[in-house]
Amino acid sequence: MNTMLVALIISALIILPISSSSSPSKRAGPPAHYVIRSSDLPTTLQFLTKVLHLRVLRHEENPTPCAITCNGEYAVPWSKTMVGTAPEDEAYALEVTYNYGIAGYERGTMLVGFGIYVDDLVDSIETAMELGYAVKGRVVEGPD
């Protein structure tokens, strides 16, 4: 089956490529990652795993606010969950940041959306609709 594109609208357009072992050169260090914020971590992870078929790579709890405001200027504990298609040292990953006690984020102030390839577009769209997400063609509007 051909791989097709599903665009997830969250809150600049980015692509999370699956790494290829046949690439002629590899940069030193781990592949880069992108960061999104979630105001409802279980819902976001359900969307990312069930609709986009990403897997949770690791999860970290941080009991003190981020000193460098990497996840926003929120003086609250936070967590970081890395999701992707392969281990972080082999492929790009998506970091899902959850700030405890933050009920939501103003739309349009962060990431606008991203596209990611899925093996079965029809299955992903059907799952998104079953979970109650808006679907317009190949575009699925996810949480946050």
mmCIF file of N, CA and C in Angstrom:
data_model
loop_
_atom_site.group_PDB
_atom_site.id
_atom_site.type_symbol
_atom_site.label_atom_id
_atom_site.label_comp_id
_atom_site.label_asym_id
_atom_site.label_seq_id
_atom_site.Cartn_x
_atom_site.Cartn_y
_atom_site.Cartn_z
ATOM 1 N N MET A 1 0.844 -1.179 0.000
ATOM 2 C CA MET A 1 0.000 0.000 0.000
ATOM 3 C C MET A 1 0.884 1.235 0.000
ATOM 4 N N ASN A 2 0.521 2.261 -0.761
ATOM 5 C CA ASN A 2 1.289 3.491 -0.831
ATOM 6 C C ASN A 2 1.150 4.275 0.462
ATOM 7 N N THR A 3 2.239 4.926 0.826
ATOM 8 C CA THR A 3 2.209 5.808 1.982
ATOM 9 C C THR A 3 1.581 7.117 1.552
ATOM 10 N N MET A 4 0.648 7.639 2.356
ATOM 11 C CA MET A 4 -0.033 8.879 2.010
ATOM 12 C C MET A 4 0.131 9.891 3.123
ATOM 13 N N LEU A 5 -0.154 11.125 2.825
ATOM 14 C CA LEU A 5 0.061 12.223 3.751
ATOM 15 C C LEU A 5 -1.219 12.612 4.470
ATOM 16 N N VAL A 6 -1.114 12.738 5.779
ATOM 17 C CA VAL A 6 -2.198 13.271 6.595
ATOM 18 C C VAL A 6 -1.640 14.513 7.254
ATOM 19 N N ALA A 7 -2.309 15.618 7.150
ATOM 20 C CA ALA A 7 -1.851 16.838 7.813
ATOM 21 C C ALA A 7 -2.621 17.000 9.113
ATOM 22 N N LEU A 8 -1.908 17.242 10.162
ATOM 23 C CA LEU A 8 -2.500 17.454 11.477
ATOM 24 C C LEU A 8 -2.421 18.936 11.783
ATOM 25 N N ILE A 9 -3.566 19.558 12.011
ATOM 26 C CA ILE A 9 -3.565 20.974 12.357
ATOM 27 C C ILE A 9 -3.525 21.076 13.879
ATOM 28 N N ILE A 10 -2.476 21.690 14.410
ATOM 29 C CA ILE A 10 -2.359 21.835 15.858
ATOM 30 C C ILE A 10 -2.337 23.308 16.209
ATOM 31 N N SER A 11 -1.470 23.960 16.171
ATOM 32 C CA SER A 11 -1.486 25.394 16.539
ATOM 33 C C SER A 11 -0.410 26.091 15.746
ATOM 34 N N ALA A 12 3.681 26.510 12.064
ATOM 35 C CA ALA A 12 4.434 26.454 10.913
ATOM 36 C C ALA A 12 4.452 25.019 10.431
ATOM 37 N N LEU A 13 4.410 24.742 9.468
ATOM 38 C CA LEU A 13 4.340 23.441 8.813
ATOM 39 C C LEU A 13 5.667 22.756 8.957
ATOM 40 N N ILE A 14 5.673 21.533 9.489
ATOM 41 C CA ILE A 14 6.896 20.764 9.624
ATOM 42 C C ILE A 14 6.637 19.352 9.171
ATOM 43 N N ILE A 15 7.663 18.676 8.766
ATOM 44 C CA ILE A 15 7.566 17.283 8.362
ATOM 45 C C ILE A 15 8.464 16.480 9.289
ATOM 46 N N LEU A 16 7.967 15.390 9.804
ATOM 47 C CA LEU A 16 8.752 14.498 10.634
ATOM 48 C C LEU A 16 9.151 13.302 9.772
ATOM 49 N N PRO A 17 10.318 13.347 9.134
ATOM 50 C CA PRO A 17 10.684 12.253 8.253
ATOM 51 C C PRO A 17 11.114 11.020 9.021
ATOM 52 N N ILE A 18 10.880 9.880 8.428
ATOM 53 C CA ILE A 18 11.394 8.629 8.961
ATOM 54 C C ILE A 18 12.827 8.538 8.474
ATOM 55 N N SER A 19 13.759 8.249 9.359
ATOM 56 C CA SER A 19 15.157 8.202 8.952
ATOM 57 C C SER A 19 15.392 7.036 8.010
ATOM 58 N N SER A 20 16.407 7.175 7.207
ATOM 59 C CA SER A 20 16.747 6.132 6.251
ATOM 60 C C SER A 20 18.171 5.684 6.494
ATOM 61 N N SER A 21 18.369 4.384 6.652
ATOM 62 C CA SER A 21 19.709 3.876 6.891
ATOM 63 C C SER A 21 20.552 3.945 5.630
ATOM 64 N N SER A 22 19.931 4.220 4.490
ATOM 65 C CA SER A 22 20.677 4.298 3.242
ATOM 66 C C SER A 22 21.192 5.704 2.965
ATOM 67 N N SER A 23 20.953 6.655 3.893
ATOM 68 C CA SER A 23 21.419 8.015 3.663
ATOM 69 C C SER A 23 22.943 8.034 3.678
ATOM 70 N N PRO A 24 23.563 8.763 2.740
ATOM 71 C CA PRO A 24 25.007 8.748 2.590
ATOM 72 C C PRO A 24 25.762 9.407 3.736
ATOM 73 N N SER A 25 25.161 10.388 4.405
ATOM 74 C CA SER A 25 25.865 11.033 5.498
ATOM 75 C C SER A 25 24.933 11.194 6.679
ATOM 76 N N LYS A 26 25.522 11.209 7.846
ATOM 77 C CA LYS A 26 24.747 11.344 9.070
ATOM 78 C C LYS A 26 25.397 12.427 9.907
ATOM 79 N N ARG A 27 24.616 13.384 10.385
ATOM 80 C CA ARG A 27 25.204 14.436 11.195
ATOM 81 C C ARG A 27 25.546 13.880 12.568
ATOM 82 N N ALA A 28 26.520 14.489 13.219
ATOM 83 C CA ALA A 28 26.917 14.042 14.548
ATOM 84 C C ALA A 28 25.805 14.333 15.545
ATOM 85 N N GLY A 29 25.620 13.444 16.487
ATOM 86 C CA GLY A 29 24.615 13.645 17.521
ATOM 87 C C GLY A 29 23.255 13.117 17.111
ATOM 88 N N PRO A 30 22.307 13.219 18.014
ATOM 89 C CA PRO A 30 20.974 12.691 17.721
ATOM 90 C C PRO A 30 20.226 13.579 16.731
ATOM 91 N N PRO A 31 19.262 13.018 16.009
ATOM 92 C CA PRO A 31 18.431 13.841 15.123
ATOM 93 C C PRO A 31 17.685 14.892 15.941
ATOM 94 N N ALA A 32 17.311 15.945 15.280
ATOM 95 C CA ALA A 32 16.581 17.028 15.934
ATOM 96 C C ALA A 32 15.161 16.590 16.265
ATOM 97 N N HIS A 33 14.460 17.414 17.032
ATOM 98 C CA HIS A 33 13.058 17.139 17.300
ATOM 99 C C HIS A 33 12.292 18.456 17.340
ATOM 100 N N TYR A 34 10.986 18.349 17.201
ATOM 101 C CA TYR A 34 10.093 19.492 17.270
ATOM 102 C C TYR A 34 9.301 19.394 18.561
ATOM 103 N N VAL A 35 8.785 20.541 19.018
ATOM 104 C CA VAL A 35 8.060 20.598 20.284
ATOM 105 C C VAL A 35 6.657 21.140 20.047
ATOM 106 N N ILE A 36 5.673 20.458 20.613
ATOM 107 C CA ILE A 36 4.307 20.972 20.655
ATOM 108 C C ILE A 36 3.856 20.970 22.108
ATOM 109 N N ARG A 37 2.910 21.824 22.425
ATOM 110 C CA ARG A 37 2.335 21.857 23.770
ATOM 111 C C ARG A 37 0.996 21.143 23.758
ATOM 112 N N SER A 38 0.675 20.545 24.868
ATOM 113 C CA SER A 38 -0.612 19.876 25.023
ATOM 114 C C SER A 38 -1.262 20.349 26.311
ATOM 115 N N SER A 39 -2.552 20.638 26.242
ATOM 116 C CA SER A 39 -3.278 20.983 27.476
ATOM 117 C C SER A 39 -4.016 19.768 28.028
ATOM 118 N N ASP A 40 -3.956 18.645 27.308
ATOM 119 C CA ASP A 40 -4.581 17.399 27.746
ATOM 120 C C ASP A 40 -3.705 16.257 27.234
ATOM 121 N N LEU A 41 -2.723 15.885 28.024
ATOM 122 C CA LEU A 41 -1.720 14.909 27.573
ATOM 123 C C LEU A 41 -2.312 13.562 27.168
ATOM 124 N N PRO A 42 -3.196 12.957 27.950
ATOM 125 C CA PRO A 42 -3.746 11.659 27.526
ATOM 126 C C PRO A 42 -4.456 11.739 26.168
ATOM 127 N N THR A 43 -5.221 12.791 25.942
ATOM 128 C CA THR A 43 -5.929 12.949 24.670
ATOM 129 C C THR A 43 -4.952 13.134 23.518
ATOM 130 N N THR A 44 -3.935 13.968 23.724
ATOM 131 C CA THR A 44 -2.933 14.188 22.685
ATOM 132 C C THR A 44 -2.188 12.898 22.365
ATOM 133 N N LEU A 45 -1.792 12.154 23.378
ATOM 134 C CA LEU A 45 -1.070 10.904 23.136
ATOM 135 C C LEU A 45 -1.957 9.870 22.451
ATOM 136 N N GLN A 46 -3.237 9.837 22.811
ATOM 137 C CA GLN A 46 -4.161 8.936 22.130
ATOM 138 C C GLN A 46 -4.224 9.287 20.645
ATOM 139 N N PHE A 47 -4.318 10.569 20.322
ATOM 140 C CA PHE A 47 -4.355 11.005 18.928
ATOM 141 C C PHE A 47 -3.072 10.622 18.199
ATOM 142 N N LEU A 48 -1.928 10.924 18.801
ATOM 143 C CA LEU A 48 -0.655 10.662 18.137
ATOM 144 C C LEU A 48 -0.402 9.173 17.930
ATOM 145 N N THR A 49 -0.814 8.352 18.878
ATOM 146 C CA THR A 49 -0.568 6.914 18.745
ATOM 147 C C THR A 49 -1.631 6.210 17.909
ATOM 148 N N LYS A 50 -2.894 6.552 18.089
ATOM 149 C CA LYS A 50 -3.975 5.849 17.378
ATOM 150 C C LYS A 50 -4.193 6.355 15.956
ATOM 151 N N VAL A 51 -4.088 7.675 15.747
ATOM 152 C CA VAL A 51 -4.352 8.250 14.422
ATOM 153 C C VAL A 51 -3.084 8.300 13.580
ATOM 154 N N LEU A 52 -1.985 8.787 14.164
ATOM 155 C CA LEU A 52 -0.750 8.941 13.396
ATOM 156 C C LEU A 52 0.209 7.770 13.549
ATOM 157 N N HIS A 53 -0.114 6.837 14.406
ATOM 158 C CA HIS A 53 0.670 5.614 14.604
ATOM 159 C C HIS A 53 2.104 5.889 15.045
ATOM 160 N N LEU A 54 2.277 6.963 15.824
ATOM 161 C CA LEU A 54 3.567 7.212 16.448
ATOM 162 C C LEU A 54 3.615 6.403 17.736
ATOM 163 N N ARG A 55 4.788 6.203 18.275
ATOM 164 C CA ARG A 55 4.880 5.464 19.534
ATOM 165 C C ARG A 55 5.590 6.327 20.571
ATOM 166 N N VAL A 56 5.226 6.118 21.813
ATOM 167 C CA VAL A 56 5.867 6.841 22.906
ATOM 168 C C VAL A 56 7.267 6.272 23.068
ATOM 169 N N LEU A 57 8.252 7.151 22.993
ATOM 170 C CA LEU A 57 9.647 6.735 23.118
ATOM 171 C C LEU A 57 10.152 6.873 24.544
ATOM 172 N N ARG A 58 9.720 7.936 25.225
ATOM 173 C CA ARG A 58 10.082 8.135 26.639
ATOM 174 C C ARG A 58 9.218 9.246 27.225
ATOM 175 N N HIS A 59 9.170 9.275 28.546
ATOM 176 C CA HIS A 59 8.380 10.279 29.265
ATOM 177 C C HIS A 59 9.193 10.751 30.457
ATOM 178 N N GLU A 60 9.223 12.067 30.686
ATOM 179 C CA GLU A 60 9.935 12.639 31.827
ATOM 180 C C GLU A 60 9.012 13.577 32.593
ATOM 181 N N GLU A 61 9.056 13.492 33.899
ATOM 182 C CA GLU A 61 8.323 14.415 34.762
ATOM 183 C C GLU A 61 9.308 15.429 35.327
ATOM 184 N N ASN A 62 8.928 16.702 35.329
ATOM 185 C CA ASN A 62 9.776 17.770 35.849
ATOM 186 C C ASN A 62 8.990 18.523 36.927
ATOM 187 N N PRO A 63 9.347 18.336 38.194
ATOM 188 C CA PRO A 63 8.568 18.926 39.279
ATOM 189 C C PRO A 63 8.741 20.433 39.445
ATOM 190 N N THR A 64 9.754 21.018 38.804
ATOM 191 C CA THR A 64 9.974 22.462 38.898
ATOM 192 C C THR A 64 9.822 23.094 37.520
ATOM 193 N N PRO A 65 9.468 24.384 37.468
ATOM 194 C CA PRO A 65 9.313 25.054 36.174
ATOM 195 C C PRO A 65 10.607 25.000 35.357
ATOM 196 N N CYS A 66 10.472 25.055 34.056
ATOM 197 C CA CYS A 66 11.621 25.059 33.163
ATOM 198 C C CYS A 66 12.350 26.394 33.317
ATOM 199 N N ALA A 67 13.611 26.349 33.689
ATOM 200 C CA ALA A 67 14.389 27.558 33.956
ATOM 201 C C ALA A 67 14.647 28.380 32.699
ATOM 202 N N ILE A 68 14.652 27.751 31.535
ATOM 203 C CA ILE A 68 14.939 28.483 30.300
ATOM 204 C C ILE A 68 13.673 28.763 29.491
ATOM 205 N N THR A 69 12.539 28.598 30.098
ATOM 206 C CA THR A 69 11.224 28.820 29.472
ATOM 207 C C THR A 69 11.106 28.140 28.108
ATOM 208 N N CYS A 70 11.701 26.965 27.992
ATOM 209 C CA CYS A 70 11.655 26.236 26.728
ATOM 210 C C CYS A 70 10.238 25.806 26.356
ATOM 211 N N ASN A 71 9.378 25.704 27.313
ATOM 212 C CA ASN A 71 7.993 25.308 27.018
ATOM 213 C C ASN A 71 7.015 26.433 27.321
ATOM 214 N N GLY A 72 7.512 27.655 27.365
ATOM 215 C CA GLY A 72 6.669 28.801 27.670
ATOM 216 C C GLY A 72 7.002 29.350 29.044
ATOM 217 N N GLU A 73 6.478 30.496 29.329
ATOM 218 C CA GLU A 73 6.748 31.130 30.619
ATOM 219 C C GLU A 73 5.669 30.739 31.625
ATOM 220 N N TYR A 74 5.737 29.519 32.094
ATOM 221 C CA TYR A 74 4.760 28.987 33.031
ATOM 222 C C TYR A 74 5.498 28.515 34.270
ATOM 223 N N ALA A 75 5.156 29.048 35.403
ATOM 224 C CA ALA A 75 5.819 28.695 36.655
ATOM 225 C C ALA A 75 5.142 27.485 37.287
ATOM 226 N N VAL A 76 5.098 26.397 36.532
ATOM 227 C CA VAL A 76 4.413 25.179 36.985
ATOM 228 C C VAL A 76 5.266 23.955 36.662
ATOM 229 N N PRO A 77 5.029 22.856 37.362
ATOM 230 C CA PRO A 77 5.675 21.598 36.971
ATOM 231 C C PRO A 77 5.239 21.238 35.554
ATOM 232 N N TRP A 78 6.039 20.434 34.863
ATOM 233 C CA TRP A 78 5.729 20.085 33.488
ATOM 234 C C TRP A 78 6.268 18.706 33.164
ATOM 235 N N SER A 79 5.789 18.155 32.069
ATOM 236 C CA SER A 79 6.308 16.864 31.618
ATOM 237 C C SER A 79 6.680 16.948 30.149
ATOM 238 N N LYS A 80 7.509 16.021 29.738
ATOM 239 C CA LYS A 80 7.950 15.927 28.350
ATOM 240 C C LYS A 80 7.787 14.475 27.922
ATOM 241 N N THR A 81 7.046 14.271 26.831
ATOM 242 C CA THR A 81 6.874 12.938 26.272
ATOM 243 C C THR A 81 7.380 12.973 24.834
ATOM 244 N N MET A 82 8.319 12.107 24.534
ATOM 245 C CA MET A 82 8.863 12.029 23.181
ATOM 246 C C MET A 82 8.117 10.924 22.433
ATOM 247 N N VAL A 83 7.643 11.255 21.217
ATOM 248 C CA VAL A 83 6.970 10.277 20.361
ATOM 249 C C VAL A 83 7.647 10.288 18.997
ATOM 250 N N GLY A 84 7.573 9.174 18.301
ATOM 251 C CA GLY A 84 8.173 9.096 16.977
ATOM 252 C C GLY A 84 7.939 7.754 16.333
ATOM 253 N N THR A 85 8.638 7.546 15.226
ATOM 254 C CA THR A 85 8.506 6.308 14.460
ATOM 255 C C THR A 85 9.635 5.337 14.737
ATOM 256 N N ALA A 86 10.707 5.827 15.350
ATOM 257 C CA ALA A 86 11.894 5.020 15.649
ATOM 258 C C ALA A 86 12.611 5.684 16.816
ATOM 259 N N PRO A 87 13.584 5.011 17.415
ATOM 260 C CA PRO A 87 14.315 5.619 18.528
ATOM 261 C C PRO A 87 14.882 6.994 18.146
ATOM 262 N N GLU A 88 14.995 7.858 19.148
ATOM 263 C CA GLU A 88 15.428 9.242 18.913
ATOM 264 C C GLU A 88 16.794 9.357 18.262
ATOM 265 N N ASP A 89 17.682 8.398 18.480
ATOM 266 C CA ASP A 89 19.007 8.478 17.864
ATOM 267 C C ASP A 89 18.996 8.006 16.410
ATOM 268 N N GLU A 90 17.828 7.571 15.933
ATOM 269 C CA GLU A 90 17.709 7.107 14.555
ATOM 270 C C GLU A 90 16.804 7.974 13.697
ATOM 271 N N ALA A 91 15.913 8.736 14.303
ATOM 272 C CA ALA A 91 14.925 9.476 13.519
ATOM 273 C C ALA A 91 14.475 10.725 14.277
ATOM 274 N N TYR A 92 13.832 11.626 13.541
ATOM 275 C CA TYR A 92 13.243 12.795 14.182
ATOM 276 C C TYR A 92 12.174 12.346 15.167
ATOM 277 N N ALA A 93 11.952 13.190 16.160
ATOM 278 C CA ALA A 93 10.935 12.892 17.160
ATOM 279 C C ALA A 93 10.106 14.145 17.407
ATOM 280 N N LEU A 94 8.990 13.941 18.037
ATOM 281 C CA LEU A 94 8.109 15.037 18.418
ATOM 282 C C LEU A 94 8.065 15.061 19.940
ATOM 283 N N GLU A 95 8.364 16.208 20.518
ATOM 284 C CA GLU A 95 8.294 16.369 21.970
ATOM 285 C C GLU A 95 6.948 16.985 22.313
ATOM 286 N N VAL A 96 6.205 16.314 23.155
ATOM 287 C CA VAL A 96 4.916 16.818 23.609
ATOM 288 C C VAL A 96 5.117 17.330 25.027
ATOM 289 N N THR A 97 4.980 18.643 25.194
ATOM 290 C CA THR A 97 5.168 19.270 26.498
ATOM 291 C C THR A 97 3.807 19.506 27.137
ATOM 292 N N TYR A 98 3.700 19.112 28.387
ATOM 293 C CA TYR A 98 2.465 19.325 29.146
ATOM 294 C C TYR A 98 2.801 20.152 30.378
ATOM 295 N N ASN A 99 2.198 21.331 30.504
ATOM 296 C CA ASN A 99 2.367 22.198 31.671
ATOM 297 C C ASN A 99 1.193 21.951 32.616
ATOM 298 N N TYR A 100 1.471 21.446 33.795
ATOM 299 C CA TYR A 100 0.409 21.137 34.749
ATOM 300 C C TYR A 100 -0.378 22.385 35.121
ATOM 301 N N GLY A 101 -1.703 22.253 35.117
ATOM 302 C CA GLY A 101 -2.574 23.337 35.533
ATOM 303 C C GLY A 101 -2.911 24.345 34.443
ATOM 304 N N ILE A 102 -2.391 24.176 33.245
ATOM 305 C CA ILE A 102 -2.696 25.082 32.139
ATOM 306 C C ILE A 102 -3.841 24.449 31.341
ATOM 307 N N ALA A 103 -4.979 25.124 31.334
ATOM 308 C CA ALA A 103 -6.193 24.558 30.738
ATOM 309 C C ALA A 103 -6.210 24.609 29.214
ATOM 310 N N GLY A 104 -5.413 25.473 28.618
ATOM 311 C CA GLY A 104 -5.413 25.577 27.162
ATOM 312 C C GLY A 104 -4.458 26.657 26.705
ATOM 313 N N TYR A 105 -4.273 26.712 25.404
ATOM 314 C CA TYR A 105 -3.378 27.688 24.795
ATOM 315 C C TYR A 105 -4.136 28.446 23.714
ATOM 316 N N GLU A 106 -3.803 29.714 23.539
ATOM 317 C CA GLU A 106 -4.445 30.532 22.520
ATOM 318 C C GLU A 106 -4.058 30.001 21.135
ATOM 319 N N ARG A 107 -5.065 29.635 20.352
ATOM 320 C CA ARG A 107 -4.791 29.120 19.005
ATOM 321 C C ARG A 107 -4.129 30.195 18.165
ATOM 322 N N GLY A 108 -3.213 29.746 17.327
ATOM 323 C CA GLY A 108 -2.523 30.656 16.422
ATOM 324 C C GLY A 108 -1.274 31.283 17.008
ATOM 325 N N THR A 109 -0.932 30.944 18.243
ATOM 326 C CA THR A 109 0.252 31.522 18.870
ATOM 327 C C THR A 109 1.448 30.581 18.844
ATOM 328 N N MET A 110 1.257 29.392 18.376
ATOM 329 C CA MET A 110 2.342 28.402 18.341
ATOM 330 C C MET A 110 2.316 27.694 16.991
ATOM 331 N N LEU A 111 2.614 26.440 16.998
ATOM 332 C CA LEU A 111 2.653 25.623 15.792
ATOM 333 C C LEU A 111 1.295 25.632 15.097
ATOM 334 N N VAL A 112 1.284 25.871 13.817
ATOM 335 C CA VAL A 112 0.032 25.916 13.064
ATOM 336 C C VAL A 112 -0.380 24.521 12.616
ATOM 337 N N GLY A 113 0.562 23.703 12.228
ATOM 338 C CA GLY A 113 0.244 22.356 11.797
ATOM 339 C C GLY A 113 1.473 21.640 11.311
ATOM 340 N N PHE A 114 1.330 20.359 11.063
ATOM 341 C CA PHE A 114 2.416 19.604 10.463
ATOM 342 C C PHE A 114 1.841 18.437 9.688
ATOM 343 N N GLY A 115 2.620 17.940 8.760
ATOM 344 C CA GLY A 115 2.211 16.784 7.972
ATOM 345 C C GLY A 115 3.090 15.603 8.320
ATOM 346 N N ILE A 116 2.506 14.436 8.310
ATOM 347 C CA ILE A 116 3.267 13.225 8.595
ATOM 348 C C ILE A 116 2.703 12.092 7.746
ATOM 349 N N TYR A 117 3.575 11.269 7.228
ATOM 350 C CA TYR A 117 3.129 10.126 6.432
ATOM 351 C C TYR A 117 2.611 9.012 7.334
ATOM 352 N N VAL A 118 1.540 8.377 6.893
ATOM 353 C CA VAL A 118 1.005 7.206 7.568
ATOM 354 C C VAL A 118 0.876 6.098 6.532
ATOM 355 N N ASP A 119 0.962 4.864 6.975
ATOM 356 C CA ASP A 119 0.882 3.734 6.049
ATOM 357 C C ASP A 119 -0.511 3.538 5.479
ATOM 358 N N ASP A 120 -1.532 3.825 6.263
ATOM 359 C CA ASP A 120 -2.901 3.582 5.824
ATOM 360 C C ASP A 120 -3.742 4.826 6.088
ATOM 361 N N LEU A 121 -3.858 5.671 5.079
ATOM 362 C CA LEU A 121 -4.572 6.933 5.214
ATOM 363 C C LEU A 121 -6.030 6.718 5.616
ATOM 364 N N VAL A 122 -6.689 5.770 4.972
ATOM 365 C CA VAL A 122 -8.104 5.522 5.259
ATOM 366 C C VAL A 122 -8.287 5.139 6.725
ATOM 367 N N ASP A 123 -7.441 4.254 7.232
ATOM 368 C CA ASP A 123 -7.534 3.843 8.632
ATOM 369 C C ASP A 123 -7.323 5.033 9.571
ATOM 370 N N SER A 124 -6.332 5.866 9.272
ATOM 371 C CA SER A 124 -6.059 7.022 10.125
ATOM 372 C C SER A 124 -7.233 7.987 10.143
ATOM 373 N N ILE A 125 -7.816 8.234 8.985
ATOM 374 C CA ILE A 125 -8.950 9.157 8.910
ATOM 375 C C ILE A 125 -10.168 8.574 9.616
ATOM 376 N N GLU A 126 -10.438 7.286 9.412
ATOM 377 C CA GLU A 126 -11.567 6.651 10.092
ATOM 378 C C GLU A 126 -11.387 6.691 11.605
ATOM 379 N N THR A 127 -10.173 6.422 12.069
ATOM 380 C CA THR A 127 -9.900 6.465 13.511
ATOM 381 C C THR A 127 -10.088 7.876 14.050
ATOM 382 N N ALA A 128 -9.595 8.876 13.311
ATOM 383 C CA ALA A 128 -9.764 10.265 13.739
ATOM 384 C C ALA A 128 -11.242 10.613 13.872
ATOM 385 N N MET A 129 -12.042 10.198 12.889
ATOM 386 C CA MET A 129 -13.484 10.492 12.945
ATOM 387 C C MET A 129 -14.140 9.761 14.113
ATOM 388 N N GLU A 130 -13.761 8.504 14.346
ATOM 389 C CA GLU A 130 -14.317 7.743 15.473
ATOM 390 C C GLU A 130 -13.997 8.418 16.805
ATOM 391 N N LEU A 131 -12.818 9.059 16.884
ATOM 392 C CA LEU A 131 -12.419 9.747 18.113
ATOM 393 C C LEU A 131 -12.992 11.159 18.209
ATOM 394 N N GLY A 132 -13.729 11.592 17.165
ATOM 395 C CA GLY A 132 -14.410 12.875 17.202
ATOM 396 C C GLY A 132 -13.636 14.059 16.652
ATOM 397 N N TYR A 133 -12.581 13.816 15.889
ATOM 398 C CA TYR A 133 -11.800 14.918 15.319
ATOM 399 C C TYR A 133 -12.375 15.347 13.977
ATOM 400 N N ALA A 134 -12.248 16.646 13.692
ATOM 401 C CA ALA A 134 -12.708 17.197 12.412
ATOM 402 C C ALA A 134 -11.777 16.727 11.305
ATOM 403 N N VAL A 135 -12.378 16.239 10.206
ATOM 404 C CA VAL A 135 -11.614 15.768 9.053
ATOM 405 C C VAL A 135 -12.128 16.497 7.824
ATOM 406 N N LYS A 136 -11.213 17.119 7.076
ATOM 407 C CA LYS A 136 -11.551 17.794 5.816
ATOM 408 C C LYS A 136 -10.598 17.259 4.766
ATOM 409 N N GLY A 137 -11.069 16.337 3.936
ATOM 410 C CA GLY A 137 -10.196 15.705 2.946
ATOM 411 C C GLY A 137 -9.147 14.871 3.658
ATOM 412 N N ARG A 138 -7.884 15.213 3.448
ATOM 413 C CA ARG A 138 -6.776 14.511 4.104
ATOM 414 C C ARG A 138 -6.267 15.246 5.333
ATOM 415 N N VAL A 139 -6.961 16.289 5.742
ATOM 416 C CA VAL A 139 -6.525 17.096 6.883
ATOM 417 C C VAL A 139 -7.355 16.734 8.108
ATOM 418 N N VAL A 140 -6.653 16.430 9.193
ATOM 419 C CA VAL A 140 -7.311 16.088 10.454
ATOM 420 C C VAL A 140 -6.927 17.156 11.463
ATOM 421 N N GLU A 141 -7.909 17.763 12.104
ATOM 422 C CA GLU A 141 -7.617 18.740 13.159
ATOM 423 C C GLU A 141 -7.563 18.007 14.479
ATOM 424 N N GLY A 142 -6.387 17.947 15.046
ATOM 425 C CA GLY A 142 -6.174 17.228 16.296
ATOM 426 C C GLY A 142 -6.391 18.108 17.505
ATOM 427 N N PRO A 143 -6.079 17.587 18.678
ATOM 428 C CA PRO A 143 -6.251 18.336 19.922
ATOM 429 C C PRO A 143 -5.323 19.544 19.980
ATOM 430 N N ASP A 144 -5.700 20.531 20.762
ATOM 431 C CA ASP A 144 -4.940 21.784 20.920
ATOM 432 C C ASP A 144 -4.693 22.417 19.587
#
